mmCIF file of C-alpha atoms and ligand atoms in Angstrom:
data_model
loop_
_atom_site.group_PDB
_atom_site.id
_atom_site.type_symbol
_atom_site.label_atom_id
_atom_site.label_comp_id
_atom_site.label_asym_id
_atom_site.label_seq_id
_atom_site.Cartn_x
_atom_site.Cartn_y
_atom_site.Cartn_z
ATOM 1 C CA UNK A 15 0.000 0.000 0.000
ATOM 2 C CA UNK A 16 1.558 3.084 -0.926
ATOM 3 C CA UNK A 17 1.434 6.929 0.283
ATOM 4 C CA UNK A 18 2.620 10.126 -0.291
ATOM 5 C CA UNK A 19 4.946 11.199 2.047
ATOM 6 C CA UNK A 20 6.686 14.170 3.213
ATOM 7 C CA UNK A 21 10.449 13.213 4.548
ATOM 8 C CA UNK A 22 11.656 16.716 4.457
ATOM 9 C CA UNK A 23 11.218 20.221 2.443
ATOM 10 C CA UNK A 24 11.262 18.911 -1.351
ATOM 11 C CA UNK A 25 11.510 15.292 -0.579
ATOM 12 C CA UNK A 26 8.342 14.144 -1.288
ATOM 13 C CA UNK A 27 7.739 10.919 -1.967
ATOM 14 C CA UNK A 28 5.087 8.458 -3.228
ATOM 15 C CA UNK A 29 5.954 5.125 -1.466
ATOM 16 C CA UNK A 30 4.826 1.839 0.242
ATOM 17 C CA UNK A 31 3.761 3.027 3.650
ATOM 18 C CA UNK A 32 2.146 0.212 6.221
ATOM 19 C CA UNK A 33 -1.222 -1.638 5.902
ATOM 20 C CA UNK A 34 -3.524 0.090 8.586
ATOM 21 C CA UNK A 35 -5.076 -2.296 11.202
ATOM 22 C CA UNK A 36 -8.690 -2.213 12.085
ATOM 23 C CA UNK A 37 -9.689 -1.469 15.609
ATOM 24 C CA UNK A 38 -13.130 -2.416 16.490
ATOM 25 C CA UNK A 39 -14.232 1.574 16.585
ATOM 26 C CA UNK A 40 -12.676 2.306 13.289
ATOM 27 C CA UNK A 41 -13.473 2.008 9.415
ATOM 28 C CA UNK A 42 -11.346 0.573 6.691
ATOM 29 C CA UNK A 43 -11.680 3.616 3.343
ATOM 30 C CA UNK A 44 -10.002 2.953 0.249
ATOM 31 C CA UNK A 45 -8.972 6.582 -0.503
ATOM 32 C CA UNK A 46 -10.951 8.426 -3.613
ATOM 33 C CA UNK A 47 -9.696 11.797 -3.781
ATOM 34 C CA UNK A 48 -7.459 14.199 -1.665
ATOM 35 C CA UNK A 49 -7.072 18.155 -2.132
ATOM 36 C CA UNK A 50 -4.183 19.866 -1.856
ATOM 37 C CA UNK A 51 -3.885 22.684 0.940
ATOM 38 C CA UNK A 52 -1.719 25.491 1.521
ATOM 39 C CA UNK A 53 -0.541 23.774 4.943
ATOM 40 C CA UNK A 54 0.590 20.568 2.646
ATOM 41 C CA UNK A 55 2.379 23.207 0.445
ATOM 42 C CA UNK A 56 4.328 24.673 3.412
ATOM 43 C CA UNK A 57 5.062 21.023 4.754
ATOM 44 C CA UNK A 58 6.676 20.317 0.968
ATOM 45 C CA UNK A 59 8.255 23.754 0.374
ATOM 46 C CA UNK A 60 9.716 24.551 4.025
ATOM 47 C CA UNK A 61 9.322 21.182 5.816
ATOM 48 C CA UNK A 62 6.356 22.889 8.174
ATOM 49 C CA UNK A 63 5.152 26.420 9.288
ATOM 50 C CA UNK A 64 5.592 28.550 12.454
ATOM 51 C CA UNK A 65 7.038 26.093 15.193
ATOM 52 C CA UNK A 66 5.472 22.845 13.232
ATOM 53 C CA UNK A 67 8.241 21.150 11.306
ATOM 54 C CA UNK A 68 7.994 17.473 10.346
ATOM 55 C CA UNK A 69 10.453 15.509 12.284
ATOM 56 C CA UNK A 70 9.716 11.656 10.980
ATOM 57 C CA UNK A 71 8.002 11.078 7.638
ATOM 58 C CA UNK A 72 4.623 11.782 7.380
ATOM 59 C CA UNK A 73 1.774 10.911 4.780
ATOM 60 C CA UNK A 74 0.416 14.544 4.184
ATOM 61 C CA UNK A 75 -3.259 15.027 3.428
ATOM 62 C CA UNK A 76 -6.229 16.482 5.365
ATOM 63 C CA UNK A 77 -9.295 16.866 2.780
ATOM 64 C CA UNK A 78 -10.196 13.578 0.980
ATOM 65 C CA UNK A 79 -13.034 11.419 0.486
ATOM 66 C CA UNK A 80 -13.392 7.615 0.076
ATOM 67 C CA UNK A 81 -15.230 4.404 -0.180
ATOM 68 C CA UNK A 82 -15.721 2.183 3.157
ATOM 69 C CA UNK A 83 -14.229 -0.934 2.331
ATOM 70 C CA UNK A 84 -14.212 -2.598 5.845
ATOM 71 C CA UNK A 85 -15.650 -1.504 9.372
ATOM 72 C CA UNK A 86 -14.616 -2.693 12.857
ATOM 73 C CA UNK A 87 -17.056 -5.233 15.133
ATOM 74 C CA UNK A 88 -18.395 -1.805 17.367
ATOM 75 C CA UNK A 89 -19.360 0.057 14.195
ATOM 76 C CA UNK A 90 -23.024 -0.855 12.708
ATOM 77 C CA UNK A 91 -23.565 2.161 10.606
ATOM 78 C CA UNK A 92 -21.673 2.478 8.007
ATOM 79 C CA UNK A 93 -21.497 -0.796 5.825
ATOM 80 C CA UNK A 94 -18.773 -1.859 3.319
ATOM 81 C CA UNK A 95 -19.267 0.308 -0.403
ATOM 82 C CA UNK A 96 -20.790 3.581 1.353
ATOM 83 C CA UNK A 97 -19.166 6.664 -0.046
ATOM 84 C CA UNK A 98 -18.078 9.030 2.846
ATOM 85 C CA UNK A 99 -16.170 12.563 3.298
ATOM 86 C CA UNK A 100 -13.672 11.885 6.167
ATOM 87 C CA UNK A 101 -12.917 14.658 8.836
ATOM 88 C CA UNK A 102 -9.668 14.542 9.285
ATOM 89 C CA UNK A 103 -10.158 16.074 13.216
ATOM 90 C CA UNK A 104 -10.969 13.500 16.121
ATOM 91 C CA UNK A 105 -10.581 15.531 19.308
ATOM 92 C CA UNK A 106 -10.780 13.378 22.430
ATOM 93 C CA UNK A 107 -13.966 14.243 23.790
ATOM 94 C CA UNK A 108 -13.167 14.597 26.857
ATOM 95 C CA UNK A 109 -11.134 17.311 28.046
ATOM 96 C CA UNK A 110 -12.113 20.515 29.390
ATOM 97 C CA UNK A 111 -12.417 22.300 25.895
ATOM 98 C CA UNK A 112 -13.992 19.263 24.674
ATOM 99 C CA UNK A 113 -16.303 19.329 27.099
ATOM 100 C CA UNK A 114 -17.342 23.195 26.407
ATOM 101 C CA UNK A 115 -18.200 22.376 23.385
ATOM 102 C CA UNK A 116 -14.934 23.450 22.011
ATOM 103 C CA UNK A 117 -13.472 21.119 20.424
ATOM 104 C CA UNK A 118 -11.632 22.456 17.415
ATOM 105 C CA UNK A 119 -9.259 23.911 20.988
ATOM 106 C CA UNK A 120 -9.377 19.808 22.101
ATOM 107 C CA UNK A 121 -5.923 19.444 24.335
ATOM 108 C CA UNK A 122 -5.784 15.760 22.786
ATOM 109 C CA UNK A 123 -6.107 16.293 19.210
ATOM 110 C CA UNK A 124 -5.292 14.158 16.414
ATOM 111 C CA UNK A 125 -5.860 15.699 13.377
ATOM 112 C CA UNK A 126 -4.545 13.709 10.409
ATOM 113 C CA UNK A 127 -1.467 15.007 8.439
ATOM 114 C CA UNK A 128 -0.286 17.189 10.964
ATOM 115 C CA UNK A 129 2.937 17.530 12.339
ATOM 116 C CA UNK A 130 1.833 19.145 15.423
ATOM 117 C CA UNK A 131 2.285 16.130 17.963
ATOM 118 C CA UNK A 132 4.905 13.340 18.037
ATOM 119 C CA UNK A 133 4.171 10.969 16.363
ATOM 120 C CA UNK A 134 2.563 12.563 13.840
ATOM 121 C CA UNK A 135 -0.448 11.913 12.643
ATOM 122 C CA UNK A 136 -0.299 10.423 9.058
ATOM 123 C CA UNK A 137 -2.253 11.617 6.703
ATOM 124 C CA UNK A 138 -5.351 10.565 3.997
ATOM 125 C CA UNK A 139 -2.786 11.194 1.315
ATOM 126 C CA UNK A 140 -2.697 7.201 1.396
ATOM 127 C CA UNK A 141 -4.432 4.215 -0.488
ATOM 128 C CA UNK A 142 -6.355 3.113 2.054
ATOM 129 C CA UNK A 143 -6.815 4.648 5.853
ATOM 130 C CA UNK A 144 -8.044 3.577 9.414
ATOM 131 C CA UNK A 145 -10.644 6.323 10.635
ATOM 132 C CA UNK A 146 -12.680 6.741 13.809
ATOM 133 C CA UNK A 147 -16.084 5.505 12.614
ATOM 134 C CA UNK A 148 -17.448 9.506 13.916
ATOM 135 C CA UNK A 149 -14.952 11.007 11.004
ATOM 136 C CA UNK A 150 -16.919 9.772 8.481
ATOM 137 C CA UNK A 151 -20.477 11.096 6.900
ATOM 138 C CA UNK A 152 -21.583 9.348 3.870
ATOM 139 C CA UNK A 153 -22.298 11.640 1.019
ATOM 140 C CA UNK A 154 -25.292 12.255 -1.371
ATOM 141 C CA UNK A 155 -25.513 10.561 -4.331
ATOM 142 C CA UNK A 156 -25.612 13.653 -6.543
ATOM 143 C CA UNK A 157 -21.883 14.652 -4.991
ATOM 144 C CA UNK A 158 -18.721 13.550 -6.979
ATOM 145 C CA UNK A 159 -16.036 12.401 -4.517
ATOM 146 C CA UNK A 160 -14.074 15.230 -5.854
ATOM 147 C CA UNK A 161 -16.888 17.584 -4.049
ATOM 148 C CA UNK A 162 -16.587 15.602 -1.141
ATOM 149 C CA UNK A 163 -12.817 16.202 -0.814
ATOM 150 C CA UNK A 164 -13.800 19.709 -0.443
ATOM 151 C CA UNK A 165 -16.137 19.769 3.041
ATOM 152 C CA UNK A 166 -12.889 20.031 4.834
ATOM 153 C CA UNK A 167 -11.546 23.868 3.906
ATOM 154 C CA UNK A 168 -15.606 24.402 2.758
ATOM 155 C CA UNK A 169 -15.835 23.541 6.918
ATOM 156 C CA UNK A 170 -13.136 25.852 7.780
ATOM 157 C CA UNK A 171 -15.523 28.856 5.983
ATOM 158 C CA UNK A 172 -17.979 27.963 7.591
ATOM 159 C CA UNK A 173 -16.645 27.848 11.094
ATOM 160 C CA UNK A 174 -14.870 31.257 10.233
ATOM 161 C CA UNK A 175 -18.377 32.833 9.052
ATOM 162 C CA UNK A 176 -19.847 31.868 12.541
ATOM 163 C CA UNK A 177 -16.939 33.577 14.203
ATOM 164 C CA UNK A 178 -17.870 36.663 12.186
ATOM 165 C CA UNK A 179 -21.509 36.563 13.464
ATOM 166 C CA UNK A 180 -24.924 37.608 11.330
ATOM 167 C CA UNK A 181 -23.500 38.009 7.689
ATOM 168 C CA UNK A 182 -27.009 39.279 6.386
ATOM 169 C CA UNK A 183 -27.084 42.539 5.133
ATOM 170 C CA UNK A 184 -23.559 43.282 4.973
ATOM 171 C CA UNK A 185 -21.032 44.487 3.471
ATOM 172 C CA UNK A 186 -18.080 42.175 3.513
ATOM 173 C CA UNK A 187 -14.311 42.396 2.316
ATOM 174 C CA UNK A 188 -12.091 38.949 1.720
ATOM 175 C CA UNK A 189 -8.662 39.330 1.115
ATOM 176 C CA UNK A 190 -6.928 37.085 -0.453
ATOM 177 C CA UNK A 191 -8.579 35.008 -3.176
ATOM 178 C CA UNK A 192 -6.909 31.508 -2.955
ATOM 179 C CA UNK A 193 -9.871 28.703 -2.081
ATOM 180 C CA UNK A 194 -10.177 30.031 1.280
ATOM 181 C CA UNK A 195 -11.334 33.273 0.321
ATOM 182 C CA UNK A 196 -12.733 32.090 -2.749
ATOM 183 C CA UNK A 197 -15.074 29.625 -0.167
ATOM 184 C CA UNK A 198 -15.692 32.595 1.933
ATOM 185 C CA UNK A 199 -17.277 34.097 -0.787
ATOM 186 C CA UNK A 200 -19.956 31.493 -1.476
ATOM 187 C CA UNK A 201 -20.356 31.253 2.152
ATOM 188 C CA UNK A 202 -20.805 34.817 2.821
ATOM 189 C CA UNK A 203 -23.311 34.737 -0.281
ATOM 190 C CA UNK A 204 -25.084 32.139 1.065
ATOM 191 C CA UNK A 205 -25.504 33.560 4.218
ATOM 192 C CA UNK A 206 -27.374 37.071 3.014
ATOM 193 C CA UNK A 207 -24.182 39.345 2.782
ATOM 194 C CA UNK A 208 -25.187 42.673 0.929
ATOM 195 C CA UNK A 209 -22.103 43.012 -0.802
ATOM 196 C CA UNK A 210 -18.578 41.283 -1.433
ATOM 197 C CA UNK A 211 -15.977 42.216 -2.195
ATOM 198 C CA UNK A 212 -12.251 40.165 -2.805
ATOM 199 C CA UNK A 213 -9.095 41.416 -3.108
ATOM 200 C CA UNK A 214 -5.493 39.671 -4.355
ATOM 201 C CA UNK A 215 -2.334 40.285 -5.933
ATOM 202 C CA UNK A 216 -3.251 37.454 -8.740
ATOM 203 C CA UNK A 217 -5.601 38.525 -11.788
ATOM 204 C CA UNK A 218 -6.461 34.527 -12.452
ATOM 205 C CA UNK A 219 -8.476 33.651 -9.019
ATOM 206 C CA UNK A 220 -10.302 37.374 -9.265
ATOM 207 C CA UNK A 221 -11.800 36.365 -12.561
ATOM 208 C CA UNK A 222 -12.765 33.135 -10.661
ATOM 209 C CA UNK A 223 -14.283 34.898 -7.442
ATOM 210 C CA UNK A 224 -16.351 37.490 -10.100
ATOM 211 C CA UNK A 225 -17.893 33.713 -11.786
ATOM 212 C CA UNK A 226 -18.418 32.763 -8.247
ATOM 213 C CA UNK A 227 -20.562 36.081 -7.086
ATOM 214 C CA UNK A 228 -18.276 38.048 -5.688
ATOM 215 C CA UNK A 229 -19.750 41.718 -6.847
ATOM 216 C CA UNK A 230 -16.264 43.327 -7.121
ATOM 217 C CA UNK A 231 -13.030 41.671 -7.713
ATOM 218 C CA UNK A 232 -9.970 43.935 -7.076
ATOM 219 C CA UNK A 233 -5.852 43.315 -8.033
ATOM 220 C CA UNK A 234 -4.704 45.598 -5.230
ATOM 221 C CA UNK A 235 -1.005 45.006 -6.955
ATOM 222 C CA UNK A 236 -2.017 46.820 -10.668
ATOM 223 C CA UNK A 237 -4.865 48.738 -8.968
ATOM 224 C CA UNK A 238 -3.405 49.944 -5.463
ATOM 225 C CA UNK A 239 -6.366 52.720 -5.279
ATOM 226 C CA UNK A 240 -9.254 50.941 -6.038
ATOM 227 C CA UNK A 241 -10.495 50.467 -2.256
ATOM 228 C CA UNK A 242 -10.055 54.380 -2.278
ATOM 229 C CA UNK A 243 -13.711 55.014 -1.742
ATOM 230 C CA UNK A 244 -14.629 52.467 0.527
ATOM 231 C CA UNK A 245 -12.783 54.744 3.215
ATOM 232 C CA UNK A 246 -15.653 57.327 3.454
ATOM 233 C CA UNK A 247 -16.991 57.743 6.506
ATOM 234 C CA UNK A 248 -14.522 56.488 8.588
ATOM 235 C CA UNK A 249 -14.988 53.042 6.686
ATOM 236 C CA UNK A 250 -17.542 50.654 4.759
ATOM 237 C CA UNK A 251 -17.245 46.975 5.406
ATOM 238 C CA UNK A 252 -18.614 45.533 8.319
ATOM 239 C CA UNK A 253 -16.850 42.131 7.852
ATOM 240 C CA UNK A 254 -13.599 41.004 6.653
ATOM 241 C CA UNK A 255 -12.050 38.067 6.340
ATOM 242 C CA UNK A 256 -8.282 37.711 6.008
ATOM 243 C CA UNK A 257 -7.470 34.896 4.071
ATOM 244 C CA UNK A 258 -3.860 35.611 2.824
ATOM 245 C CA UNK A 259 -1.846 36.081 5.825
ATOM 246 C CA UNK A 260 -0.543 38.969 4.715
ATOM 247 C CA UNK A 261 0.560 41.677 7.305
ATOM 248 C CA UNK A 262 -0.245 44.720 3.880
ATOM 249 C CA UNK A 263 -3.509 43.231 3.596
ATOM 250 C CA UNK A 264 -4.734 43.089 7.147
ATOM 251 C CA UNK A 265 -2.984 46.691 7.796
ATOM 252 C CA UNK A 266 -4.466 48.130 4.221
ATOM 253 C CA UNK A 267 -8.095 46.487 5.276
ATOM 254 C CA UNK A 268 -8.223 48.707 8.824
ATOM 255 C CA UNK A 269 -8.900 51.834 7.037
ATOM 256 C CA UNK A 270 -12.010 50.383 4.787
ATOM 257 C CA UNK A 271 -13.665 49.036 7.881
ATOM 258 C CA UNK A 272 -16.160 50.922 9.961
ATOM 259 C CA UNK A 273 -16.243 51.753 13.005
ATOM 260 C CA UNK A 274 -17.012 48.665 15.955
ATOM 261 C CA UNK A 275 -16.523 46.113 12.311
ATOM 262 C CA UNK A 276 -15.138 42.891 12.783
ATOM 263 C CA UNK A 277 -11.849 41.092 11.487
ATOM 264 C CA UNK A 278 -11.863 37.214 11.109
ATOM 265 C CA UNK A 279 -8.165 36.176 10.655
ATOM 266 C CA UNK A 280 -7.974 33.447 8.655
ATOM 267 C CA UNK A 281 -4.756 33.803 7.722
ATOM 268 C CA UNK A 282 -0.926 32.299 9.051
ATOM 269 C CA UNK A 283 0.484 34.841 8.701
ATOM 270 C CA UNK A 284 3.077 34.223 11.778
ATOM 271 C CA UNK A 285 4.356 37.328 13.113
ATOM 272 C CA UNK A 286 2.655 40.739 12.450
ATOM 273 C CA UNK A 287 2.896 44.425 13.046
ATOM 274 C CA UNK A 288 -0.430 46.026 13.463
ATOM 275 C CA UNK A 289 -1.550 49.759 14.246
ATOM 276 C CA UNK A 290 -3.593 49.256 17.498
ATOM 277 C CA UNK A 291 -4.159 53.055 17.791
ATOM 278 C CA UNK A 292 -6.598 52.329 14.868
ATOM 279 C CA UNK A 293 -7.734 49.608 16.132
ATOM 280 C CA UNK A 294 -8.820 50.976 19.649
ATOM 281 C CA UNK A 295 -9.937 54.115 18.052
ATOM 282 C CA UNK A 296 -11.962 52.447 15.461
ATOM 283 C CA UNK A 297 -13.123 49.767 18.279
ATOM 284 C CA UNK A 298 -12.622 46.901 15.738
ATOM 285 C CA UNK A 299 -13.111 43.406 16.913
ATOM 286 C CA UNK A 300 -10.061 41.052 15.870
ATOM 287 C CA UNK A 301 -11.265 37.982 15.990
ATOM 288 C CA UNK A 302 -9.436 34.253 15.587
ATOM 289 C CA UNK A 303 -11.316 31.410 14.089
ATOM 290 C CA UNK A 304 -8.959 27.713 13.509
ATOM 291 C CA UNK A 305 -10.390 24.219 12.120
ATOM 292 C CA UNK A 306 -13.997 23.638 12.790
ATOM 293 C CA UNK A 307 -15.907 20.821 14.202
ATOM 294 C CA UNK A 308 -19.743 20.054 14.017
ATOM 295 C CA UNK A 309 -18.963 22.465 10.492
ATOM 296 C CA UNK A 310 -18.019 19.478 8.746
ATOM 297 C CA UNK A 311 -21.315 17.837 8.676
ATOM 298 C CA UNK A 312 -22.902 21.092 7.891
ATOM 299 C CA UNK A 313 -20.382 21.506 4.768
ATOM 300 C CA UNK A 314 -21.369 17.664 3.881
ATOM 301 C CA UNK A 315 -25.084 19.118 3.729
ATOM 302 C CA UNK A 316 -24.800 22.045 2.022
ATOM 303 C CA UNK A 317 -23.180 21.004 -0.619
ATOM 304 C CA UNK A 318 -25.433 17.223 -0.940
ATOM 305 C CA UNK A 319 -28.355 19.499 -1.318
ATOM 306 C CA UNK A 320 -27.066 22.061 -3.570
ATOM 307 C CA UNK A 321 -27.090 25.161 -1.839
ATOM 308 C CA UNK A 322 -22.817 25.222 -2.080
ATOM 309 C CA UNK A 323 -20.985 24.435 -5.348
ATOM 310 C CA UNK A 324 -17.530 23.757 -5.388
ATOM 311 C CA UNK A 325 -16.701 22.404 -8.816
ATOM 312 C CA UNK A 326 -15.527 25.121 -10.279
ATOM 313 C CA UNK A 327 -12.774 25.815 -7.673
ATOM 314 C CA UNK A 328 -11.200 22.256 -8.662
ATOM 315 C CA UNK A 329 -8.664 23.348 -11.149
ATOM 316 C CA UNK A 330 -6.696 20.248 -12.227
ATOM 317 C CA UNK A 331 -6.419 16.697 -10.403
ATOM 318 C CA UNK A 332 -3.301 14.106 -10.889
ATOM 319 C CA UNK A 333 -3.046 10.492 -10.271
ATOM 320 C CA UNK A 334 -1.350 10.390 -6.907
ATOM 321 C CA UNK A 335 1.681 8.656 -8.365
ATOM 322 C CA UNK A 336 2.442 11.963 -9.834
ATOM 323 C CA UNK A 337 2.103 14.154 -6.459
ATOM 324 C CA UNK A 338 5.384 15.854 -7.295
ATOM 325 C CA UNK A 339 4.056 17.245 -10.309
ATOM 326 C CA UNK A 340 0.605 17.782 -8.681
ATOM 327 C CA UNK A 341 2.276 19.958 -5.400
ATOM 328 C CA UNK A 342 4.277 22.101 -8.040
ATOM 329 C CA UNK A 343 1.077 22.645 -10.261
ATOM 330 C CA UNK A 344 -0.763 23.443 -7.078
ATOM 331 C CA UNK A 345 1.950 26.034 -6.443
ATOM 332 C CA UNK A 346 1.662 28.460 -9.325
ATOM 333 C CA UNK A 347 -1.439 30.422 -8.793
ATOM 334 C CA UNK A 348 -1.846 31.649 -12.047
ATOM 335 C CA UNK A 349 -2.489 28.142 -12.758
ATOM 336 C CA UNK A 350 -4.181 26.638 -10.034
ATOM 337 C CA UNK A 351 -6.940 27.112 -7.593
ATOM 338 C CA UNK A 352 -7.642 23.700 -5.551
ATOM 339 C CA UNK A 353 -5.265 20.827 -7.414
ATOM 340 C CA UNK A 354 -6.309 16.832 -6.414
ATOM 341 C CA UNK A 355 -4.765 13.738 -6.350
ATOM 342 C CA UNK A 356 -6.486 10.569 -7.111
ATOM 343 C CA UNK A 357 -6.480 7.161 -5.884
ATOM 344 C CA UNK A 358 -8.241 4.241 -6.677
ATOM 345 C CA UNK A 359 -11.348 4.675 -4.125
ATOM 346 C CA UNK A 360 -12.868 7.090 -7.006
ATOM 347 C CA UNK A 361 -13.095 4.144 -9.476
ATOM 348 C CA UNK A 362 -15.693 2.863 -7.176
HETATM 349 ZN ZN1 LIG B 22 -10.546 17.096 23.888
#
């Protein structure tokens, strides 16, 4: 059985990785499809991000789909053939954040692909995986496996839009247009924003997010003045999210925003220098938002029943023998908005 595995920055390689055993709580899935996401990229171009850094191989991989091809002797749900998005999170349940309902913070987290905890957690990036039975929900028929590999950063909107509070009626900025902001858009659409507006350095994804709904698309590289008049009256938006982890884009975004609006950083952006005097004066409400949890299921929804469609942010997908080629496509953003690799599960 073979995976794709991160050994260390640029040394990625597809390779036999061992066959998963089957405890009685967990679920055999023959992989179908896996997206690639900027965390992956940082884990292939600079061995990890911030403090993370992988320190043992590690199959990468967070958003994927699959077929169930075997289930434990607890688990008398989900039978052998079902077609299921897996949630890659599996907090422990019971800790304290756990037990607040919090349990994207969960003190015991595995979340899969991550190089956050020794040993790490291996990835879906693999043929076939051992899951939790509660990471799976089976998918509507109607939804490609492709689809399904998106609930996972479609979740992380979500989760992000409930951070920002009541989206209906306003006006709302996104900066940075790669498929987190470009999910944020149909999210925020979905959820009765007034207005949206996306900004990015990268003329290819703004042509995207204008298909997608967004009512104004702006380069703020070849068109540095074109947020000039949303500055009137000591600001416009009431929303943003910051979805390129850019310190220029946050800063630029402060004087846009009204008075008492709110910022959901979405964002790494690691260390940043920020003008509090604006933010104090302007009594703007910085706000955090990281993973998701009961989003997942909602994402698995929306999307069965229509009422989010990601196919058009799937740019190009790869057979995972060729993940090289697929991480380097999925780096050019002129090219590429949310690249796949695909396994075997999909001919199912
Ligand atoms: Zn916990």
């Amino acid at each position: 059985m073979r995976g794709v595995v991160i050994h260390a920055p640029k040394d990625l390689r597809v390779e036999d990785v061992g066959v998963p055993l089957l405890g009685a709580d967990e679920v055999l899935v023959r992989v179908a499809v896996g997206g690639i996401c900027g965390s992956d990229l940082h884990y292939y171009h600079h061995g990890g991000f911030g403090t993370v850094r992988v320190r043992e191989p590690m199959a990468l991989g967070h958003e994927f789909s699959g077929v169930v091809q075997e289930v434990g002797g607890d688990v008398s749900h989900l039978v052998p053939g079902m077609r299921v998005a897996v949630n890659p999170s599996r907090p422990c349940g019971h800790c304290r954040y756990c037990a607040e309902g919090m349990q994207n913070q969960c003190l015991d987290m595995r979340f899969m692909g991550s190089a956050m905890r020794m040993p790490h957690v291996q990835g879906g990036f693999r043929e076939s995986v051992t899951v939790h039975a509660s990471q799976l929900v089976p998918i509507d028929d109607a939804l490609s496996m492709a689809e399904a590999a998106m609930a996972e950063p479609l979740a992380v909107c979500l989760h992000a839009a409930r951070q920002a509070g009541s989206l209906l009626g306003k006006q709302v900025l996104i900066t940075g247009a790669g498929p987190i902001g470009m999910l944020s858009v149909l999210v925020a659409r979905r959820s009765g924003a007034a207005r949206i507006v996306i900004t990015d350095v990268v003329d290819a994804p703004l042509d995207l997010a204008r298909r997608l709904g967004a009512d104004e698309a702006i380069n703020v590289s070849s068109s540095p003045a074109a947020l000039e008049p949303y500055r009137i009256e000591k600001g416009t938006f009431d929303v943003l999210f910051e979805a390129s982890g850019n310190q220029s884009a946050l800063v630029s975004s402060l004087d846009v925003l009204r008075p008492g609006g709110v910022i959901v950083q979405l964002g790494l952006g690691g260390e940043m220098t920020l003008p509090v005097n604006t933010i104090v004066a302007k009594e703007l409400q910085l706000r955090g938002t990281f993973r998701f949890h009961e989003e997942f299921q909602l994402a698995v929804d929306m999307m069965g029943r229509g009422l989010i469609d990601v196919k058009s942010l799937i740019s190009s997908s790869f057979p995972f023998e060729q993940a090289r080629d697929a991480f380097e496509r999925a780096s050019d953003r002129s090219q590429s908005m949310k690249v796949q690799l695909v396994f075997r599960g999909a001919d199912t």
